Amino acid sequence: MHTLTDDELHRQPDRLIDDARRGEPALVTVNGEPVMMTVPLGKGITSPAVRLELAVRLFDGEQISLGLAARIAGVPYADMVDELGRRQIPVLRYPPEDLARELDFLRGAAGR
């Protein structure tokens, strides 16, 4: 995997395309922290099953949104939701502190 800094990407944006054409993923960093990874969609990864698996894993790892997962997998949004459900992967990610705040609000509203 090739690594590019954000400065290198600005100076040589074609490097990502060149890497992809060679079948090499690339990682872009800002101040040494990874911010983006490109994955070539050439031979081997054009298989619907491989694209779906990649999309599911990236979504489950909270690396991409549900909409982007559907686009990577090449399936409609609703089909992506169904696939995640079959795999028992939550589509809605509600942090516990947000849920607690909402429940407190609802309890207060119900008491009025």
C-alpha positions as a printed Julia matrix, in Angstrom:
112×3 Matrix{Float64}:
   0.0     0.0     0.0
   1.28    3.41   -0.98
   1.01    6.29    1.52
   0.58    9.9     0.46
   0.52   13.0     2.59
  -2.17   15.59    1.93
   0.52   17.85    0.43
   1.61   15.09   -1.97
  -2.01   14.5    -2.91
  -2.49   18.2    -3.73
   0.69   18.26   -5.84
   0.14   14.89   -7.56
  -3.56   13.92   -7.46
  -3.09   11.47  -10.34
  -1.03    9.21   -8.07
  -4.22    7.79   -6.54
  -5.54    6.88   -9.98
  -2.17    5.47  -11.03
  -2.04    3.33   -7.87
  -5.59    2.09   -8.46
  -4.8     1.15  -12.07
  -1.88   -0.92  -10.77
  -4.24   -2.57   -8.28
  -2.59   -0.93   -5.26
  -4.57    0.61   -2.41
  -3.37    3.99   -1.18
  -3.55    5.71    2.18
  -3.73    9.51    2.52
  -2.53   11.1     5.75
  -2.82   14.55    7.29
  -0.2    15.35    9.92
   0.67   11.66   10.01
  -2.9    10.52   10.74
  -4.72    8.39    8.15
  -7.77   10.21    6.77
  -8.6     8.34    3.58
  -7.91    5.03    1.91
  -8.52    4.2    -1.71
  -9.27    0.64   -2.72
  -8.96   -0.32   -6.39
 -12.13   -1.77   -7.83
 -10.35   -3.69  -10.55
 -10.15   -7.4   -11.15
 -11.18   -9.49   -8.17
 -13.0    -6.75   -6.35
 -15.66   -6.18   -8.98
 -17.38   -9.33   -7.78
 -20.67   -8.3    -6.11
 -19.92  -10.53   -3.11
 -16.51   -8.93   -2.55
 -17.9    -5.4    -2.9
 -20.72   -6.23   -0.48
 -18.31   -7.69    2.06
 -16.04   -4.65    1.83
 -19.0    -2.3     2.29
 -20.36   -4.26    5.26
 -17.0    -4.36    7.02
 -16.32   -0.67    6.49
 -19.8     0.26    7.72
 -19.58   -2.06   10.72
 -16.2    -0.53   11.59
 -17.86    2.91   11.46
 -15.54    3.97    8.65
 -18.29    4.87    6.15
 -21.94    5.89    6.13
 -24.81    3.61    5.23
 -25.34    5.47    1.96
 -21.71    5.07    0.96
 -21.81    1.4     1.93
 -24.74    0.89   -0.43
 -22.87    2.65   -3.24
 -19.71    0.59   -2.71
 -21.75   -2.62   -2.62
 -23.65   -1.53   -5.71
 -27.04   -2.18   -4.12
 -30.03    0.02   -3.28
 -30.05    1.64    0.15
 -32.94   -0.58    1.34
 -31.08   -3.73    0.26
 -28.03   -2.61    2.25
 -30.22   -2.12    5.33
 -31.66   -5.63    4.82
 -28.19   -7.15    4.42
 -26.96   -5.51    7.6
 -30.06   -6.79    9.4
 -29.39  -10.34    8.19
 -25.9   -10.03    9.64
 -27.27   -8.55   12.89
 -25.31   -5.34   12.38
 -27.15   -2.32   13.81
 -27.99    0.3    11.21
 -28.72    3.01   13.76
 -25.79    3.76   16.01
 -27.17    5.62   18.99
 -24.56    6.47   21.63
 -25.68    5.47   25.16
 -25.4     9.03   26.46
 -27.75   10.28   23.71
 -30.22    7.53   24.51
 -30.11    8.39   28.22
 -30.75   12.06   27.42
 -33.7    11.18   25.16
 -35.2     8.86   27.78
 -34.88   11.56   30.46
 -36.65   13.99   28.15
 -39.45   11.52   27.39
 -39.91   10.72   31.08
 -40.18   14.43   31.82
 -42.63   14.99   28.97
 -44.78   12.02   30.08
 -45.02   13.47   33.61
 -46.57   16.74   32.46
